[in-house]
Short mmCIF file of C-alpha atoms in Angstrom, two decimals:
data_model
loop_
_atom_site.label_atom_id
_atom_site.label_comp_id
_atom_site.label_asym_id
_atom_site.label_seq_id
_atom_site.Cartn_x
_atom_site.Cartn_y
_atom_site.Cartn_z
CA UNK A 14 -14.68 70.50 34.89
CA UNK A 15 -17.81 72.21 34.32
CA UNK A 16 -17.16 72.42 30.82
CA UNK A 17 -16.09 68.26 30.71
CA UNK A 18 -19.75 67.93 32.44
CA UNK A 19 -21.63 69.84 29.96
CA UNK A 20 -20.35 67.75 27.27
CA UNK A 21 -20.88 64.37 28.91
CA UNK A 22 -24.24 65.94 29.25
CA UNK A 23 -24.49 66.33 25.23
CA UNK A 24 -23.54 62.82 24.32
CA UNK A 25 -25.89 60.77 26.33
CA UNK A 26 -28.75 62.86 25.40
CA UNK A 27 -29.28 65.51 28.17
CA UNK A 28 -28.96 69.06 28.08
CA UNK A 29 -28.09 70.74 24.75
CA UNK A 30 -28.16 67.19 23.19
CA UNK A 31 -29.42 65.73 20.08
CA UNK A 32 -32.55 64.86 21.99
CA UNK A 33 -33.35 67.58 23.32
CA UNK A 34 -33.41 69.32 20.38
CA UNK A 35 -35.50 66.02 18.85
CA UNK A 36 -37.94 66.53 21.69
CA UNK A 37 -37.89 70.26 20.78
CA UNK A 38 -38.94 69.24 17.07
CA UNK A 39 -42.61 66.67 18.54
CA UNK A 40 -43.67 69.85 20.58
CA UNK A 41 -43.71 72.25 18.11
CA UNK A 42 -45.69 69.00 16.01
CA UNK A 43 -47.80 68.65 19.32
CA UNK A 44 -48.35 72.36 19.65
CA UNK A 45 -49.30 72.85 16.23
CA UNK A 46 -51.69 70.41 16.20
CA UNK A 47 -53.07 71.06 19.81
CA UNK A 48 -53.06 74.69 19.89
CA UNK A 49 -56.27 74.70 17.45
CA UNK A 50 -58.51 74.96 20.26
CA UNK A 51 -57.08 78.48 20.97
CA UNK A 52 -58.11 79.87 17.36
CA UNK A 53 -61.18 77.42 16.10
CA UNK A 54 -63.58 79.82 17.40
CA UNK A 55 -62.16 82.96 15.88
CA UNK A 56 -62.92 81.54 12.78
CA UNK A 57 -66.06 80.21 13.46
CA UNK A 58 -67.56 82.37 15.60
CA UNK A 59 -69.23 84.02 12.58
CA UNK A 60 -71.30 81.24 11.65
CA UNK A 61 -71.66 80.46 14.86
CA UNK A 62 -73.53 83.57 15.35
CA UNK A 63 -76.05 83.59 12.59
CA UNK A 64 -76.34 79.56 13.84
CA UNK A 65 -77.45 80.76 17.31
CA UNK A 66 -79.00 83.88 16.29
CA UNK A 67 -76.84 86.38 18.60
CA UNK A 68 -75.43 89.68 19.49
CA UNK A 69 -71.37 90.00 18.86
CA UNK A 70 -70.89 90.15 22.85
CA UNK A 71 -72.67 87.11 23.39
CA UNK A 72 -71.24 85.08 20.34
CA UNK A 73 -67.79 85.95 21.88
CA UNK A 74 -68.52 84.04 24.86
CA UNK A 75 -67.41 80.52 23.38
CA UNK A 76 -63.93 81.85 23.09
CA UNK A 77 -63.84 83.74 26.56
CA UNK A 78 -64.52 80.45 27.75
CA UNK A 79 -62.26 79.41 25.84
CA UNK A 80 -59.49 81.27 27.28
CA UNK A 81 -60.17 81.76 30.46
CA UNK A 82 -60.25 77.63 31.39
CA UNK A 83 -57.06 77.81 29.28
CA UNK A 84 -55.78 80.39 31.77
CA UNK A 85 -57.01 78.42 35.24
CA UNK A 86 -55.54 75.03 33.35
CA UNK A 87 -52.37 76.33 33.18
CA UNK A 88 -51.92 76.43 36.66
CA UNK A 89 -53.30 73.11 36.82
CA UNK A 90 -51.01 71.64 34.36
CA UNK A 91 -47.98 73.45 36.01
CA UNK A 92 -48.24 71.71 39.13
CA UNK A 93 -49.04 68.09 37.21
CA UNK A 94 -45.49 69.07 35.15
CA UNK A 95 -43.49 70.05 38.30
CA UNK A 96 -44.72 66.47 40.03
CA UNK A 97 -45.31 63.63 37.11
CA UNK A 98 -43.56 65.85 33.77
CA UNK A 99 -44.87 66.87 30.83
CA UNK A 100 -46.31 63.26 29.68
CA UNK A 101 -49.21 62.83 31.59
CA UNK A 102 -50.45 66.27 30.73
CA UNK A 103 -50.04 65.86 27.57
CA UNK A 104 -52.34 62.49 27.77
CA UNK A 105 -54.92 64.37 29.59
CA UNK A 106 -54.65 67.27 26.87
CA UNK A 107 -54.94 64.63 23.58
CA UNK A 108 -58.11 63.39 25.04
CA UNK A 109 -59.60 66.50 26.58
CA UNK A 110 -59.32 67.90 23.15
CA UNK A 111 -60.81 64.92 21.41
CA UNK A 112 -63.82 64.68 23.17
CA UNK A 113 -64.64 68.44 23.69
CA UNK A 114 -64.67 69.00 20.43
CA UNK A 115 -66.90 66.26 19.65
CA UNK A 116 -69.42 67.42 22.97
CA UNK A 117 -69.24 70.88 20.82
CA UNK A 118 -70.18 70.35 18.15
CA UNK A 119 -73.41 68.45 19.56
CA UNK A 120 -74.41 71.62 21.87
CA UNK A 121 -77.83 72.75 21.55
CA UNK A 122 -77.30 76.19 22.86
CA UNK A 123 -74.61 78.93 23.30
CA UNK A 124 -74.42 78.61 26.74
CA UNK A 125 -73.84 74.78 26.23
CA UNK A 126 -71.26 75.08 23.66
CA UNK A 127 -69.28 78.17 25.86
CA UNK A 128 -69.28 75.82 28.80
CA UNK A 129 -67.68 72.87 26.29
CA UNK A 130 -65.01 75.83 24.91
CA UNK A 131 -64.11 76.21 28.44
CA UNK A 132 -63.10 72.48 28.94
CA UNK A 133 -61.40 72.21 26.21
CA UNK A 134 -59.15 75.49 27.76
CA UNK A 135 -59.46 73.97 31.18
CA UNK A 136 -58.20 70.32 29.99
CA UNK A 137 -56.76 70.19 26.53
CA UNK A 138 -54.82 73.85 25.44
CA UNK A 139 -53.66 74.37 29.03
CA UNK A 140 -51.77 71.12 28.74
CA UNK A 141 -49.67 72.74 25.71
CA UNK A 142 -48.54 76.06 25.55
CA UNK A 143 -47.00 76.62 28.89
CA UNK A 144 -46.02 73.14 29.72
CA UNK A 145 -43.94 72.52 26.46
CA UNK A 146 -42.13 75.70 26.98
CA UNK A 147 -41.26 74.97 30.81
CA UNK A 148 -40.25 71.65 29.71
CA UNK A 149 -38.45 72.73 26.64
CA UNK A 150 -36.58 75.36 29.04
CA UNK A 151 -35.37 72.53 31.20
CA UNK A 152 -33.63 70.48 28.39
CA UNK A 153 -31.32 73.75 26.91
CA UNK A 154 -28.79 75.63 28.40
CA UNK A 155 -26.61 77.73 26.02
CA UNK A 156 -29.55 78.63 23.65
CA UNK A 157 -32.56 78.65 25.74
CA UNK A 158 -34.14 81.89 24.33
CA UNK A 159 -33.92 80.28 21.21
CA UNK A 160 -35.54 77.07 22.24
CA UNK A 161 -38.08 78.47 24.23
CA UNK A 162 -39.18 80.80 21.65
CA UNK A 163 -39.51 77.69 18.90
CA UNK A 164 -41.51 75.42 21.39
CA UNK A 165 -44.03 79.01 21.73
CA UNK A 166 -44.23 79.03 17.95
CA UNK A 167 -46.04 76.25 17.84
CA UNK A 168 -48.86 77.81 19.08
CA UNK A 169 -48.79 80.39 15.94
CA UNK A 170 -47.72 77.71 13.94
CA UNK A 171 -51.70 76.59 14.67
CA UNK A 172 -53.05 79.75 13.85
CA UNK A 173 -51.20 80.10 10.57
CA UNK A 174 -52.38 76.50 8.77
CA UNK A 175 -55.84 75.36 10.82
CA UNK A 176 -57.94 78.77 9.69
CA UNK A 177 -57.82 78.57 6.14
CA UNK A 178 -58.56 74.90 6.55
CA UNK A 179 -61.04 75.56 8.86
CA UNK A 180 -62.85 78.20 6.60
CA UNK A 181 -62.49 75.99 4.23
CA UNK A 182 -64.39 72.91 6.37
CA UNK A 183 -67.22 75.38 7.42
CA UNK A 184 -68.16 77.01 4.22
CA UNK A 185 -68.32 73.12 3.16
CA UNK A 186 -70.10 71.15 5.92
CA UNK A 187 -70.22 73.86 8.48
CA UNK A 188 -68.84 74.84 11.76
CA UNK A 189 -70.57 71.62 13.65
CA UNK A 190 -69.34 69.06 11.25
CA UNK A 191 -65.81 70.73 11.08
CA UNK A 192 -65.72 70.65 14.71
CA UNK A 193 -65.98 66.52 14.49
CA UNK A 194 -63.07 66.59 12.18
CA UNK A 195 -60.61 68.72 14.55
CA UNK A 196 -61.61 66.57 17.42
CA UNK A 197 -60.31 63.54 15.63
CA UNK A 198 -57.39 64.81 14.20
CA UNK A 199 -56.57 66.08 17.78
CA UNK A 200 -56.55 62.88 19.74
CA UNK A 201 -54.97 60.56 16.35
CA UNK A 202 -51.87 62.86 16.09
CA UNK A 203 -51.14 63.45 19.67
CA UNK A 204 -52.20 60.94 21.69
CA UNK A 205 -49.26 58.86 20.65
CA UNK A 206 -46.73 61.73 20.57
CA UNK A 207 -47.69 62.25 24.06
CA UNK A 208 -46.33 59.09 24.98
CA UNK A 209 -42.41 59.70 23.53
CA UNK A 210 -42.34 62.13 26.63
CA UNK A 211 -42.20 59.55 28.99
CA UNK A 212 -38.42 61.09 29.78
CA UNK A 213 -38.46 63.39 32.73
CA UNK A 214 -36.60 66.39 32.18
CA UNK A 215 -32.86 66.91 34.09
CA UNK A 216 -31.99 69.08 36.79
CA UNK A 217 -29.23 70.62 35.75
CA UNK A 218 -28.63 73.99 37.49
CA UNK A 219 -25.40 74.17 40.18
CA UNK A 220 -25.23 74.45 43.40
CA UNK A 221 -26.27 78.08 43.76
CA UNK A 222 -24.01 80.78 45.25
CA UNK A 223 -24.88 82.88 48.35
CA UNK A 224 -25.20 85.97 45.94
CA UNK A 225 -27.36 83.96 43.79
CA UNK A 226 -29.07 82.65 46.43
CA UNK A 227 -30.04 86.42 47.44
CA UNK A 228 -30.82 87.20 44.45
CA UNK A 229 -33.57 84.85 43.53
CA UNK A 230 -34.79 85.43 47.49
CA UNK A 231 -34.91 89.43 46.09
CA UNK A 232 -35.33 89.39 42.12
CA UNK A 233 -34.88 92.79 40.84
CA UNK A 234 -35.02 94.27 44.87
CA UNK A 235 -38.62 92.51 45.11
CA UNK A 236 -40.11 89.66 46.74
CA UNK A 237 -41.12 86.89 44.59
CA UNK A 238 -44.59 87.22 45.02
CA UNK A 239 -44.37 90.56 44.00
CA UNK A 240 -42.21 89.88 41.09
CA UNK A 241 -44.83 87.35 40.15
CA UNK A 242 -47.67 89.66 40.76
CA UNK A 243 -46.32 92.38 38.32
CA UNK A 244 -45.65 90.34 35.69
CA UNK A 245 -49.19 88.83 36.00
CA UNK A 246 -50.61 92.62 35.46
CA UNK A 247 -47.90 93.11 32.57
CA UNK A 248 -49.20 89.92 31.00
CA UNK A 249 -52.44 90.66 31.33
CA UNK A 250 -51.99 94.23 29.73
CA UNK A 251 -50.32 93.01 26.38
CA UNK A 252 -52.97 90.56 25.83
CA UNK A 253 -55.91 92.92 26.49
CA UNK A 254 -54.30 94.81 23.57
CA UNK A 255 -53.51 91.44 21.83
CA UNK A 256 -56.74 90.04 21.46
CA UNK A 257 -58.28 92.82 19.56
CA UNK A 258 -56.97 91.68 16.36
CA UNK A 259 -56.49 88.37 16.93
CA UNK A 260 -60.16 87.43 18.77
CA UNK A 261 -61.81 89.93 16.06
CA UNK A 262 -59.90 90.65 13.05
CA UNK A 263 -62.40 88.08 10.76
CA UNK A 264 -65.35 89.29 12.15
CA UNK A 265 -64.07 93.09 11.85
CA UNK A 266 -63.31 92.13 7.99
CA UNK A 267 -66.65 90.62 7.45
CA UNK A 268 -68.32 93.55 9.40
CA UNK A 269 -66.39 95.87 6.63
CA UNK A 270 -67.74 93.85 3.59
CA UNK A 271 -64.35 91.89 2.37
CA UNK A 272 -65.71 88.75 4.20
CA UNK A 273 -65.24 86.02 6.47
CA UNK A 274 -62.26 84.60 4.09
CA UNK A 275 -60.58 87.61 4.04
CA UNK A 276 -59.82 87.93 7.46
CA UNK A 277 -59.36 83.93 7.96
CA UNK A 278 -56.53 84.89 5.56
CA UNK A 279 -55.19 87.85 7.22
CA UNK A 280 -55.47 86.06 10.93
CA UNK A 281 -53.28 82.93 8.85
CA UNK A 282 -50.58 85.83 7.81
CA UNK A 283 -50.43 87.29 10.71
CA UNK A 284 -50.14 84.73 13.33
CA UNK A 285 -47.48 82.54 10.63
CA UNK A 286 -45.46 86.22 11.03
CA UNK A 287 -45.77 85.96 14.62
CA UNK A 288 -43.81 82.29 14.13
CA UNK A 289 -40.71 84.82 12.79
CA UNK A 290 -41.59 87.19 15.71
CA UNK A 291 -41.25 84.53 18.34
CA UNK A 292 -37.82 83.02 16.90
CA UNK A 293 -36.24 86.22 16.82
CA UNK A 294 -37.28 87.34 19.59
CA UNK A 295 -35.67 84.26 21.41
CA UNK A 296 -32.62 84.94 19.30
CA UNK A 297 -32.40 88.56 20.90
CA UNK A 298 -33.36 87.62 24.37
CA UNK A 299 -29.85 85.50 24.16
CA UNK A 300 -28.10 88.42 23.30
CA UNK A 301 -29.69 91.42 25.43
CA UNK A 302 -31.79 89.38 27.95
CA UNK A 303 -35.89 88.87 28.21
CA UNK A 304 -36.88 92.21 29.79
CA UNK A 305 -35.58 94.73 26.80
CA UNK A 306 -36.86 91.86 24.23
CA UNK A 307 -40.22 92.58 26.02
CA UNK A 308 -39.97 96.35 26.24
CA UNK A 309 -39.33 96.27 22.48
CA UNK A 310 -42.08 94.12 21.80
CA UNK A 311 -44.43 95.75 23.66
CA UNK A 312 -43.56 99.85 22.49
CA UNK A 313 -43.91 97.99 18.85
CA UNK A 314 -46.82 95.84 19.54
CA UNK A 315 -48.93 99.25 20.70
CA UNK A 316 -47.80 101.57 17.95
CA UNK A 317 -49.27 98.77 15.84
CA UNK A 318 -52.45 99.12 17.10
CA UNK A 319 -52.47 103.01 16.72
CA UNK A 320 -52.12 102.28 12.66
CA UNK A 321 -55.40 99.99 13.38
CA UNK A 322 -56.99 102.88 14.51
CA UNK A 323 -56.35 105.04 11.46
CA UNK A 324 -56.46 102.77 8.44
CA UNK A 325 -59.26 100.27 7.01
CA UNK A 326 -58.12 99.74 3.21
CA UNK A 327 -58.36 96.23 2.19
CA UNK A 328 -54.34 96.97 1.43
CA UNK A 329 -53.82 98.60 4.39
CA UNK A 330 -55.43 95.64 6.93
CA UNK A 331 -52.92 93.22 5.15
CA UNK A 332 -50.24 95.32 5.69
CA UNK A 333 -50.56 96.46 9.02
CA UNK A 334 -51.55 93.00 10.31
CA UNK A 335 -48.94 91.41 8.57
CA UNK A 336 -46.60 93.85 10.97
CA UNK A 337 -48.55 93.14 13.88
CA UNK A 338 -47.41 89.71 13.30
CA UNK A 339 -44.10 91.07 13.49
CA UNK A 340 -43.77 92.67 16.58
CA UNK A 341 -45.97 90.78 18.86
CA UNK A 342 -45.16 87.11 18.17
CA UNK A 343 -42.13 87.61 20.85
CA UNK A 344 -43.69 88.94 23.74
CA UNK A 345 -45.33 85.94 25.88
CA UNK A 346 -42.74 83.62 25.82
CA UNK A 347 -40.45 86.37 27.35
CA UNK A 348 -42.38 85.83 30.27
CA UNK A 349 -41.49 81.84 31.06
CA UNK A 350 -37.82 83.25 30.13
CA UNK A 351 -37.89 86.29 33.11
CA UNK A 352 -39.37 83.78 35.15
CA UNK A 353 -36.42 81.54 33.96
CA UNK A 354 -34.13 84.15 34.73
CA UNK A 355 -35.28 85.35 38.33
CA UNK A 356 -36.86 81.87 40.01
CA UNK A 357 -35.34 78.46 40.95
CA UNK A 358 -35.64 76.08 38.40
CA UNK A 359 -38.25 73.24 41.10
CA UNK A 360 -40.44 76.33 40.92
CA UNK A 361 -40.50 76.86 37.24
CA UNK A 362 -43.43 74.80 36.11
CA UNK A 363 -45.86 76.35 38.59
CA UNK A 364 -44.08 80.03 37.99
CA UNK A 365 -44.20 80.18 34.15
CA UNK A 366 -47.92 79.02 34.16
CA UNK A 367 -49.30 81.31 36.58
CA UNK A 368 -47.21 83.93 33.98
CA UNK A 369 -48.94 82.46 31.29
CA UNK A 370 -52.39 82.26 33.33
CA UNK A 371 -52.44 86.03 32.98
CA UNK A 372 -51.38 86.37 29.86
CA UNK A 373 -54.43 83.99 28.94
CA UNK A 374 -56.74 85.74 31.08
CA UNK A 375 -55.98 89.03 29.40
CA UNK A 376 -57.12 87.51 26.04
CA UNK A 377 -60.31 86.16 27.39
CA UNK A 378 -61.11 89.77 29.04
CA UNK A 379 -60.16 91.41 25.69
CA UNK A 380 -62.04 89.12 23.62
CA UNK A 381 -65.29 89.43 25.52
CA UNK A 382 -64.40 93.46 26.34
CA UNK A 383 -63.69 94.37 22.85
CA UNK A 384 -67.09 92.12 21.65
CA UNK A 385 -68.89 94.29 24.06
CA UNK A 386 -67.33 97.76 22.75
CA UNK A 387 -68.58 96.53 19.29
CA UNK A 388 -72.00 95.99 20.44
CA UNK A 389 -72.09 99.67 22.31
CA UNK A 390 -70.56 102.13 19.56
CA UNK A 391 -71.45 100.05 16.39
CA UNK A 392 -67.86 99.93 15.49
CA UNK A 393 -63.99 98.54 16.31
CA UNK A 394 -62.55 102.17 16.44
CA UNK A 395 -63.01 102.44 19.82
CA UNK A 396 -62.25 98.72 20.93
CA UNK A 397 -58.68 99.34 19.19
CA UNK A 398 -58.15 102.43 21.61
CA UNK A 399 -59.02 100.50 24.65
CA UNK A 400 -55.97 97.98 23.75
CA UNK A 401 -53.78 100.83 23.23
CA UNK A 402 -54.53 101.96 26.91
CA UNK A 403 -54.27 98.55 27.98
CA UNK A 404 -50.71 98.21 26.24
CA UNK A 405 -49.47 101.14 27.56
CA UNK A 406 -50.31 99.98 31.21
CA UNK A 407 -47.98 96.80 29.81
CA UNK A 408 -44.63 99.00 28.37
CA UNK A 409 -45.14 101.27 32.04
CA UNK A 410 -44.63 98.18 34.39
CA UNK A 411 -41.78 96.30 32.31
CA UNK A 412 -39.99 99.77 31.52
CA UNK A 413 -39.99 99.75 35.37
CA UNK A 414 -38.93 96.71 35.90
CA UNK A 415 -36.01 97.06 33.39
CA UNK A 416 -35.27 100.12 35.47
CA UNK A 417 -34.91 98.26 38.31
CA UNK A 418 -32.46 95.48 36.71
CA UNK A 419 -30.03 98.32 36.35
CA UNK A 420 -28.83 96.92 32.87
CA UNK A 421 -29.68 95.43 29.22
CA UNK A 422 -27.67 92.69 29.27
CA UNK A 423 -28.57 89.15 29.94
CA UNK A 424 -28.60 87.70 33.40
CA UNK A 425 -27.33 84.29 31.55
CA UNK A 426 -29.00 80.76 32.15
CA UNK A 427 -30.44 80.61 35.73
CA UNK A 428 -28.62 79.33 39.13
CA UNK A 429 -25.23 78.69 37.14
CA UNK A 430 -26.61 76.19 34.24
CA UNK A 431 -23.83 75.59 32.03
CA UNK A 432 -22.94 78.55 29.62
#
């Protein structure tokens, strides 16, 4: 019977349907288009600088901003998607994005133009990246992993075609002109793509068991909260180490004489490897379940970092970026899957953005952190040690966790969603 539902499910365009996997296809368009806010000022922060006259610290500001309104807006946007769906932040997104940009690239200060960075994380990025993937998560069943993972890519997707284009735009007409142009390609392309989510996503999950009821009132021997809680510290430990390359890698190859291009370039190949990261890490994470995916991801991510550390070759930044890509594409959207995996679905909106909150918050303390390091020691030697430390706070808590779960294998699609 369960089966007979699932495939009544298919056919008029639920769960595992053709439109799901059509409404799959406009957020990874949405995403990619959206998700330029989180890497417009890693390009131009640069110019920006020399614009404003700056120390490194300060000039990272914009994107600290940046990030941490992205991390607060999640929330926001979690709670708007559990009680309206995904449209209406989406809406609020498309024209948060549209006119921040367009109030940044007017500012007549830093201070003006971090406090514009931070709306446009507050209003218009938080409305994507979490959002899409809870909703995404909602419409797939049998492959979620999989889906998950390509609604997350989205967001590299961004970072792999806007900063070449972006380089591009600011060695033409420079960063403040440039940052007209993204504001209007923002709200044309996804205001009305916003709208063809006017569907709210189905509630598909079973009644739940008693043993399944005990086990999402004890995930993993734990309360919720605390469940929640470590995986906010976890988060916020991977992306401490994350944002070293990815806040500073075009600064650190302009600070090493190959230029602003250069690491535009490198930034482009990296994140469009994390795009491969992220899909096979979904692929895995249907096989052996979200927790080992994000062990692996993490022990890789970190030894990544050590080769950072040791090697500053023109050749060797390509290459050991373009594995960076590789490893650490995967790890934050295992985090909406675990909470996927160990919470009731009503709570999943609210649950995977708080998740993503810290993961978002861990990139706006590295960014600023690692700007800071720069400024005391003169060099990034040291600011790639300090996300090594920070990464290996990350592999200690999930290792323990995994401990805790007693096995690698996949706890299957939540609350007995078909299989």
């Amino acid at each position: 019977m369960e089966v007979n539902r699932a495939a009544a499910r298919t056919r008029t365009g639920g769960v595992d349907s053709g439109y799901a996997w059509l409404r799959l296809a406009i957020a990874v368009v949405l995403s990619t288009v959206g998700n330029v806010g989180l890497w417009s000022y890693v390009v131009a922060l640069p110019a920006v600088q020399a614009d404003f006259g700056v120390a490194r610290g300060a000039a990272s500001l914009p994107y600290t901003f940046t990030m941490l309104g992205f991390a607060f807006g999640s929330v926001l946007m979690g709670f708007l998607l559990d009680r309206f769906g995904v449209m209406l932040p989406l809406i609020i997104g498309a024209v948060s994005l549209g006119v921040g940009y367009v109030a940044c690239a007017y500012a007549p200060s830093l201070g003006v133009l971090a406090l514009g960075h931070g709306v446009l994380g507050l209003l218009g990025c938080s409305s994507l990246f979490a959002p899409l993937m809870t909703d995404v998560s909602h419409w797939f069943a049998r492959r979620r992993g999989f889906a998950v993972s390509i609604a997350a890519s989205g967001n590299y997707l961004s970072g792999a075609i806007w900063p070449p284009i972006e380089q591009h735009l600011i060695a033409s007409i420079g960063w403040r002109d440039t940052y007209l142009c993204l504001g209007l390609v923002c709200i044309v392309v996804m205001l009305p793509l916003a709208f063809l989510f006017w569907r709210r996503a189905p509630l598909h999950e079973t009644a739940p068991t008693a043993a399944e009821v005990r086990s999402m009132q004890r995930p993993l021997g734990l309360s919720p909260n605390t469940l929640q809680v470590l995986l906010g510290i976890a988060g916020l430990g991977c992306c401490v180490a994350m944002s070293m390359p990815q806040v500073h890698l075009v600064a650190y190859c302009a600070d090493l004489g190959y230029g602003p291009a250069v690491g535009a370039e490198m930034l482009s190949m990296m994140l469009g490897l994390g795009v491969v990261s992220r899909v096979g890490s979904g692929i895995v994470a249907d096989r052996i379940g979200a927790l080992p995916t994000l062990l692996i991801g993490s022990a890789a991510q970190g030894a990544s970092l050590i080769l950072y550390i040791g090697f500053n070759g023109l050749a060797s930044l390509y290459a050991i970026s373009a594995l960076f890509g590789l490893v650490q594409g995967g790890i934050v959207p295992c985090y909406a899957l675990i909470v996927r995996d160990y919470f009731p679905q009503k709570e999943a909106g609210a649950r995977v953005s708080i998740a993503v909150m810290a993961t978002v918050i861990g990139m706006a303390l590295g960014g600023w952190m690692n700007g800071l390091i720069f400024d005391l020691t003169g060099s990034y030697e040291a600011a790639f040690a300090n996300g090594v430390a920070w990464n290996v706070l990350n592999f200690a808590i999930v290792l323990w966790l995994l401990l805790r779960s007693g096995t690698w294998r996949a706890r299957g699609p939540a609350l007995g969603a078909p299989a």
